[in-house]
Amino acid sequence: MNKEYDVLIIGGGPAGLSAGMYASRSKLDTLLLETGDVGGQPKSYEEMENYPGVLDASAPELMDNFKEHAEKFGTEIKEGEVKEIDADGFVKTVTTKEGVEYKAKSIILATGAEPRRLGVEGEEEFKGKGVSYCATCDADFFVDLEVAVVGNGNSAIEEALYLTKFASKVTVIVIHEEGTMDADKIYQERAYENDKIEFVWNSTVDRIEGDGLVDKAVLKNIKTGDLTDFECDGIFIFIGRVPSTDFVEDTVELTDNGYIKVDDTLETSKPGVFAAGDVREKYLRQVVTAAADGATTATAAGGYIEEEEYWQENVLEADEDVLVAFWSPTNEESMDMTNKLENMDLDAKLVKIDTYKNMRISNRYEVTEIPTLLKLQDGEVVEKLIQPTVDELEEII
C-alpha cells in the first residue's frame, strides 16, 4: 500500500471504534483493521444496561452506532489480521497475515481479549459440539435442555441469566465456598431469585465427555478431591479472558499476564504506539472504559504526530545549525533566556520548545531542568547548556 495513514487502529471493538471516531473527527487520516465482525466482544452480548445514557439500545445496536459514528467522520474500515508491526521510526509498518503492508505515523492497539480456556480434557474436542464461550451466540441451540455455566464473575452470571430464556435448567459451577461469588451483588441477587438457576459449590470441571456431543462433565470437589459425573447437554465457559497480544510481544512491553503496559497517555513502551481497551493493563474492563481509552489514545496520537512532525521539519531536517531552547511559561529564567536569544544576532535557527506541551521531546533529550539550550548540527546534539549564563549563550552562538 502506497498510502500513508496518520493513525492505524488494530481492532474494531468499542475501544478501536471510539479511537477511530475521535481521530477522524480531528482530521487525522485513519484506518481501522478488524479480523471479523466489527463491534468486538459486546457484539455477542444481549443487554447493555450499564452504558451511561443508553437506556433502550441492545449491546449489538450500540456497537453498530459506534461503527456508524466512526465512519461518519471518515474512519476507513478494512478486514485484515495483523501478523507483525515494525514500529521503529516515525513512519511505522503493519503487515497482515495476507501479506498486505500498511504505513502509519501512529498505531493504536485495540485487539481486546479472547475467552480463557479451562484447558481440560474434552474441551477442544467438543468445542462447537456442546462447549461454548458465548451464550448470546449459541443459546438457541439449547432450548429446553440442561446446561452448565463455569465461572462466577459478572460475565458468567449475566450469561447464565440469559441462558434461562432458552434452557430448562442452568447449573453454575462455582469454585468458591457456598454463597461466595465474584459477580456484583446485583447479578448475584438476580441469579438466586431465578428458579431455573442452581449452583454447585467448591467445584471445578475435571474433564468433558460425550459421544459426538457433550453429555456430561466430570466435576472435581476442590476440598475432597472427589469426582462426580454431572449430566448436561452443554457447557458454557466464562472464566476470564486472555489479551490478544501475541503479535506484539516482541514490540511493546507486556505484564506477566500478557497485558500491554502503558503510561498516562496510554502510550506503550514504543513511541507512537498506543493501547486501548481490554488489551491493556487496567483496573476495570467495561465498554464505557474502552470507549474512554479510545478517545484518550486518539487524542494522544494526534499530539504525538504534531510534535514529531514539527521536530522533524524544524530541527532534524533543517539545512542549518539549530538552537533549541527548552522553556516554560511558569519559569521566568527560561522566558528570560528565550527573550535574550530572540534579540541576539544568531547564525543558527532558533526553535523554542515548551516543556509542558512537548514532554516527549524533553524526555528524549533528557531535559530535566529549565532553561536548557541544545545546539544541533545535522540532527545531532553537539552542545548542551543547562541554565546558561549570558556569556555561555554568546559563546554557543
Coordinates of C-alpha atoms in Angstrom, one line a residue:
M1 CA 0.0 0.0 0.0
N2 CA 1.4 3.4 -1.0
K3 CA -0.9 5.4 1.2
E4 CA 0.4 6.6 4.5
Y5 CA -2.1 7.0 7.3
D6 CA -1.9 9.2 10.3
V7 CA -3.5 6.6 12.6
L8 CA -3.8 2.9 12.2
I9 CA -6.1 1.1 14.6
I10 CA -5.9 -2.6 15.1
G11 CA -9.1 -3.9 16.5
G12 CA -12.8 -3.0 15.9
G13 CA -14.3 -3.2 19.3
P14 CA -15.6 -0.3 21.4
A15 CA -12.0 1.0 22.1
G16 CA -11.0 0.8 18.4
L17 CA -14.2 2.4 17.1
S18 CA -14.1 5.2 19.7
A19 CA -10.5 5.9 18.7
G20 CA -11.5 5.9 15.1
M21 CA -14.3 8.4 15.7
Y22 CA -12.0 10.8 17.7
A23 CA -9.1 10.5 15.3
S24 CA -11.2 11.1 12.2
R25 CA -13.1 13.9 13.8
S26 CA -9.7 15.5 14.4
K27 CA -9.0 15.3 10.7
L28 CA -6.4 12.5 11.0
D29 CA -6.4 10.1 8.2
T30 CA -7.5 6.9 10.0
L31 CA -7.6 3.2 9.1
L32 CA -9.1 0.5 11.3
L33 CA -8.3 -3.2 10.8
E34 CA -10.6 -5.9 12.1
T35 CA -10.5 -9.6 11.6
G36 CA -14.2 -10.3 11.9
D37 CA -17.5 -8.7 12.8
V38 CA -16.9 -5.0 13.7
G39 CA -18.1 -4.3 17.3
G40 CA -15.9 -6.7 19.2
Q41 CA -16.9 -8.7 22.3
P42 CA -20.1 -6.6 23.1
K43 CA -21.5 -7.7 19.7
S44 CA -22.2 -11.1 21.3
Y45 CA -23.9 -9.6 24.3
E46 CA -27.7 -9.2 24.6
E47 CA -28.3 -6.4 27.1
M48 CA -26.4 -3.2 27.6
E49 CA -27.7 -1.7 30.9
N50 CA -24.5 -0.1 32.3
Y51 CA -23.5 2.3 29.5
P52 CA -24.4 5.8 30.7
G53 CA -27.3 7.5 28.8
V54 CA -28.1 4.3 26.8
L55 CA -31.4 3.0 28.1
D56 CA -33.1 1.2 25.2
A57 CA -30.4 0.0 22.8
S58 CA -29.0 -3.5 23.0
A59 CA -25.3 -4.2 23.0
P60 CA -25.1 -5.1 19.3
E61 CA -27.2 -1.9 18.5
L62 CA -24.8 0.2 20.5
M63 CA -21.8 -1.2 18.6
D64 CA -23.5 -0.6 15.3
N65 CA -23.9 3.0 16.4
F66 CA -20.2 3.2 17.3
K67 CA -19.3 1.9 13.8
E68 CA -21.6 4.4 12.1
H69 CA -20.3 7.3 14.2
A70 CA -16.7 6.4 13.3
E71 CA -17.5 6.1 9.6
K72 CA -19.4 9.3 9.6
F73 CA -16.2 11.2 10.3
G74 CA -14.2 9.3 7.8
T75 CA -12.7 6.3 9.5
E76 CA -11.8 3.7 6.9
I77 CA -12.5 0.1 8.0
K78 CA -10.9 -2.9 6.3
E79 CA -10.6 -6.6 7.1
G80 CA -7.2 -7.9 8.0
E81 CA -5.4 -9.9 10.7
V82 CA -2.1 -8.3 11.7
K83 CA 0.9 -10.5 11.7
E84 CA 3.6 -8.1 12.8
I85 CA 4.5 -4.5 13.4
D86 CA 7.7 -2.6 12.6
A87 CA 7.4 0.4 14.9
D88 CA 11.0 1.7 14.6
G89 CA 11.0 5.3 13.2
F90 CA 8.3 7.9 12.8
V91 CA 6.5 6.0 9.9
K92 CA 5.6 2.5 11.0
T93 CA 4.7 -0.6 9.0
V94 CA 1.9 -3.0 9.8
T95 CA 1.9 -6.3 7.9
T96 CA -1.2 -8.6 7.8
K97 CA -1.2 -12.4 7.5
E98 CA -2.4 -11.9 4.0
G99 CA 0.8 -10.1 3.2
V100 CA -0.6 -6.6 2.9
E101 CA 1.5 -3.8 4.2
Y102 CA 0.1 -0.5 5.7
K103 CA 2.1 2.6 6.6
A104 CA 1.1 4.9 9.5
K105 CA 2.6 7.5 11.7
S106 CA 0.9 6.1 14.8
I107 CA -0.7 2.8 15.9
I108 CA -3.4 2.1 18.3
L109 CA -3.6 -1.5 19.6
A110 CA -7.2 -2.3 20.5
T111 CA -7.3 -6.1 20.0
G112 CA -9.1 -6.9 23.2
A113 CA -9.0 -10.3 24.8
E114 CA -10.2 -13.8 24.0
P115 CA -12.1 -16.2 26.3
R116 CA -9.8 -18.1 28.7
R117 CA -9.9 -21.8 28.2
L118 CA -10.3 -24.3 31.0
G119 CA -7.5 -26.5 29.5
V120 CA -9.2 -29.7 30.5
E121 CA -9.6 -33.0 28.6
G122 CA -12.5 -32.8 26.1
E123 CA -12.7 -29.1 25.9
E124 CA -11.2 -28.7 22.5
E125 CA -12.8 -31.9 21.2
F126 CA -16.3 -30.7 22.0
K127 CA -15.9 -27.0 21.1
G128 CA -18.9 -26.2 19.0
K129 CA -20.4 -29.5 19.9
G130 CA -21.7 -28.5 23.3
V131 CA -18.8 -26.4 24.6
S132 CA -19.3 -22.7 24.1
Y133 CA -17.9 -19.4 25.2
C134 CA -20.8 -17.2 24.1
A135 CA -24.4 -17.6 25.4
T136 CA -25.8 -15.0 23.0
C137 CA -24.3 -16.8 20.0
D138 CA -25.3 -20.4 21.0
A139 CA -28.2 -20.3 23.5
D140 CA -30.9 -21.1 20.9
F141 CA -29.2 -24.5 20.4
F142 CA -30.2 -25.5 23.9
V143 CA -33.9 -24.8 24.0
D144 CA -35.5 -26.9 26.8
L145 CA -32.1 -28.6 27.5
E146 CA -29.9 -28.6 30.6
V147 CA -26.7 -26.6 30.6
A148 CA -23.8 -25.8 32.9
V149 CA -22.0 -22.5 33.3
V150 CA -18.5 -22.5 34.5
G151 CA -17.5 -19.3 36.3
N152 CA -18.8 -16.9 38.8
G153 CA -17.9 -13.4 37.7
N154 CA -20.2 -10.8 36.1
S155 CA -20.0 -12.3 32.6
A156 CA -20.7 -15.8 33.9
I157 CA -23.7 -14.8 35.9
E158 CA -25.0 -12.4 33.3
E159 CA -24.8 -15.2 30.6
A160 CA -26.4 -17.7 33.0
L161 CA -29.4 -15.4 33.4
Y162 CA -29.6 -15.0 29.6
L163 CA -29.5 -18.8 29.1
T164 CA -32.6 -19.3 31.3
K165 CA -34.6 -17.8 28.5
F166 CA -33.8 -20.9 26.5
A167 CA -32.6 -23.8 28.7
S168 CA -34.8 -25.8 31.1
K169 CA -32.1 -25.6 33.8
V170 CA -28.8 -23.7 34.2
T171 CA -26.3 -25.0 36.8
V172 CA -23.5 -22.7 37.7
I173 CA -20.2 -24.4 38.7
V174 CA -18.5 -22.2 41.3
I175 CA -15.0 -22.8 42.7
H176 CA -15.7 -20.8 45.9
E177 CA -17.5 -21.7 49.1
E178 CA -21.3 -21.7 49.1
G179 CA -22.7 -18.2 48.9
T180 CA -19.4 -16.6 47.6
M181 CA -19.2 -15.3 44.1
D182 CA -17.1 -12.7 42.3
A183 CA -20.0 -11.2 40.4
D184 CA -21.5 -7.9 41.5
K185 CA -24.3 -8.1 44.1
I186 CA -27.0 -7.1 41.6
Y187 CA -26.2 -10.1 39.4
Q188 CA -25.9 -12.5 42.4
E189 CA -29.4 -11.4 43.6
R190 CA -30.9 -12.0 40.2
A191 CA -29.3 -15.4 39.9
Y192 CA -30.5 -16.5 43.4
E193 CA -34.0 -15.3 42.6
N194 CA -34.2 -17.2 39.3
D195 CA -35.9 -20.6 39.6
K196 CA -34.1 -22.1 36.7
I197 CA -30.6 -21.5 38.1
E198 CA -28.9 -23.9 40.5
F199 CA -25.4 -23.9 41.9
V200 CA -22.6 -26.5 42.6
W201 CA -20.1 -25.0 45.0
N202 CA -16.4 -25.8 45.7
S203 CA -16.1 -27.4 42.3
T204 CA -14.2 -27.3 39.0
V205 CA -14.5 -29.2 35.8
D206 CA -12.1 -32.1 35.6
R207 CA -13.0 -33.2 32.1
I208 CA -15.8 -33.1 29.5
E209 CA -17.2 -36.2 27.9
G210 CA -19.8 -37.2 25.3
D211 CA -20.5 -39.3 22.2
G212 CA -20.2 -36.8 19.3
L213 CA -21.9 -34.1 21.5
V214 CA -21.4 -33.2 25.1
D215 CA -23.5 -35.3 27.5
K216 CA -21.7 -34.8 30.8
A217 CA -19.0 -33.0 32.8
V218 CA -16.9 -34.7 35.4
L219 CA -16.7 -32.3 38.3
K220 CA -14.0 -32.2 41.0
N221 CA -14.6 -31.1 44.5
I222 CA -11.6 -28.9 45.4
K223 CA -11.9 -29.7 49.1
T224 CA -12.3 -33.5 49.0
G225 CA -10.9 -34.3 45.5
D226 CA -14.0 -36.4 44.8
L227 CA -15.1 -36.7 41.2
T228 CA -18.7 -36.6 40.2
D229 CA -20.5 -37.2 36.9
F230 CA -22.7 -34.2 36.0
E231 CA -25.1 -34.9 33.1
C232 CA -25.7 -31.9 30.9
D233 CA -26.3 -31.0 27.2
G234 CA -23.9 -28.1 27.0
I235 CA -21.2 -26.3 28.9
F236 CA -20.7 -22.5 28.7
I237 CA -17.3 -21.4 30.0
F238 CA -16.7 -17.8 31.4
I239 CA -13.6 -17.8 33.5
G240 CA -11.9 -14.6 32.3
R241 CA -10.1 -13.5 29.2
V242 CA -6.6 -13.6 27.7
P243 CA -5.3 -10.5 26.0
S244 CA -4.7 -10.7 22.2
T245 CA -1.0 -9.6 22.3
D246 CA 0.9 -12.5 20.8
F247 CA 1.8 -10.4 17.7
V248 CA 3.3 -7.6 19.7
E249 CA 5.1 -9.5 22.4
D250 CA 8.5 -8.5 20.8
T251 CA 7.4 -5.0 20.0
V252 CA 6.0 -3.5 23.3
E253 CA 6.4 -4.2 26.9
L254 CA 3.8 -6.6 28.5
T255 CA 2.8 -7.6 32.0
D256 CA 3.4 -11.1 33.3
N257 CA -0.2 -11.8 32.3
G258 CA 0.3 -10.6 28.7
Y259 CA -1.4 -7.2 29.0
I260 CA 0.2 -4.2 27.4
K261 CA 1.9 -1.7 29.8
V262 CA 1.1 2.0 29.1
D263 CA 1.7 5.4 30.6
D264 CA -0.9 8.1 31.5
T265 CA -1.5 8.9 27.8
L266 CA -1.9 5.1 27.1
E267 CA 1.4 5.1 25.1
T268 CA 3.3 1.8 25.2
S269 CA 7.0 1.4 25.6
K270 CA 7.3 2.1 21.8
P271 CA 6.9 5.8 20.9
G272 CA 3.8 6.4 18.8
V273 CA 2.2 3.1 19.6
F274 CA -0.8 3.3 22.0
A275 CA -3.1 0.7 23.6
A276 CA -6.8 0.9 24.4
G277 CA -9.4 -1.3 25.9
D278 CA -9.2 -4.8 27.4
V279 CA -5.8 -5.4 25.8
R280 CA -4.0 -3.0 28.2
E281 CA -3.2 -3.2 31.9
K282 CA -6.1 -1.6 33.7
Y283 CA -8.4 -1.8 36.7
L284 CA -11.8 -2.0 35.0
R285 CA -12.7 -3.6 31.7
Q286 CA -16.1 -2.4 30.5
V287 CA -17.4 -0.9 27.3
V288 CA -17.5 2.6 28.9
T289 CA -13.8 2.4 29.9
A290 CA -12.9 1.0 26.5
A291 CA -14.6 3.9 24.8
A292 CA -12.7 6.3 27.1
D293 CA -9.5 4.6 26.2
G294 CA -10.2 5.1 22.5
A295 CA -10.7 8.8 23.0
T296 CA -7.5 9.1 25.0
T297 CA -5.3 7.2 22.5
A298 CA -6.7 9.1 19.5
T299 CA -6.0 12.4 21.2
A300 CA -2.6 11.3 22.3
A301 CA -1.7 10.0 18.9
G302 CA -2.7 13.4 17.3
G303 CA -0.4 15.1 19.8
Y304 CA 2.4 12.7 19.0
I305 CA 2.1 13.3 15.3
E306 CA 2.0 17.0 15.6
E307 CA 5.0 17.1 17.9
E308 CA 7.1 14.7 15.8
E309 CA 6.3 16.4 12.5
Y310 CA 7.3 19.8 14.0
W311 CA 10.5 18.4 15.4
Q312 CA 11.5 16.6 12.2
E313 CA 10.7 19.6 9.9
N314 CA 12.2 22.3 12.0
V315 CA 15.1 20.5 13.7
L316 CA 16.2 17.2 12.3
E317 CA 15.7 18.1 8.6
A318 CA 17.0 21.7 8.9
D319 CA 19.6 22.9 6.5
E320 CA 21.4 24.9 9.1
D321 CA 22.5 24.6 12.7
V322 CA 19.6 24.7 15.2
L323 CA 19.4 26.1 18.7
V324 CA 16.6 24.5 20.7
A325 CA 15.5 26.5 23.8
F326 CA 13.5 24.5 26.3
W327 CA 11.3 26.8 28.3
S328 CA 8.1 27.0 30.3
P329 CA 5.7 29.9 30.8
T330 CA 5.8 29.2 34.5
N331 CA 9.6 29.6 34.7
E332 CA 10.9 33.2 34.5
E333 CA 14.5 32.2 33.9
S334 CA 13.6 30.2 30.8
M335 CA 11.5 33.0 29.4
D336 CA 14.3 35.4 30.0
M337 CA 16.7 33.1 28.1
T338 CA 14.3 32.8 25.1
N339 CA 13.9 36.7 25.0
K340 CA 17.7 37.1 25.1
L341 CA 18.1 34.6 22.2
E342 CA 15.4 36.3 20.1
N343 CA 17.3 39.6 20.4
M344 CA 20.7 38.2 19.5
D345 CA 22.2 38.1 16.0
L346 CA 22.1 34.3 15.6
D347 CA 23.9 32.3 12.9
A348 CA 21.6 29.4 13.7
K349 CA 17.9 28.7 13.6
L350 CA 16.1 29.2 16.9
V351 CA 13.4 26.7 17.9
K352 CA 11.5 27.1 21.2
I353 CA 10.1 24.0 23.0
D354 CA 7.5 24.4 25.8
T355 CA 8.5 21.5 28.0
Y356 CA 4.9 21.1 29.3
K357 CA 3.4 20.8 25.8
N358 CA 6.3 18.8 24.4
M359 CA 7.3 16.4 27.2
R360 CA 8.1 13.7 24.6
I361 CA 11.0 15.8 23.1
S362 CA 12.1 16.9 26.5
N363 CA 12.4 13.3 27.8
R364 CA 14.1 12.1 24.6
Y365 CA 16.9 14.6 25.1
E366 CA 16.9 14.2 28.9
V367 CA 15.9 17.7 29.6
T368 CA 15.2 17.7 33.4
E369 CA 15.9 21.3 34.2
I370 CA 14.9 24.6 32.5
P371 CA 16.1 26.7 31.0
T372 CA 18.1 24.3 28.8
L373 CA 19.7 25.0 25.4
L374 CA 20.7 22.5 22.8
K375 CA 22.8 23.1 19.7
L376 CA 22.2 20.6 16.9
Q377 CA 24.1 20.1 13.7
D378 CA 22.7 17.7 11.0
G379 CA 20.2 16.5 13.6
E380 CA 22.8 15.6 16.2
V381 CA 23.4 17.3 19.6
V382 CA 26.8 18.9 19.7
E383 CA 26.4 21.0 22.8
K384 CA 24.0 21.2 25.8
L385 CA 23.8 24.1 28.3
I386 CA 21.7 23.9 31.5
Q387 CA 20.6 27.3 33.0
P388 CA 23.2 29.1 30.7
T389 CA 24.7 32.4 31.6
V390 CA 24.7 35.3 29.1
D391 CA 28.4 34.6 28.4
E392 CA 27.6 31.0 27.7
L393 CA 24.8 32.0 25.3
E394 CA 27.1 34.3 23.4
E395 CA 29.8 31.6 23.2
I396 CA 27.4 28.9 21.9
I397 CA 26.1 31.1 19.1

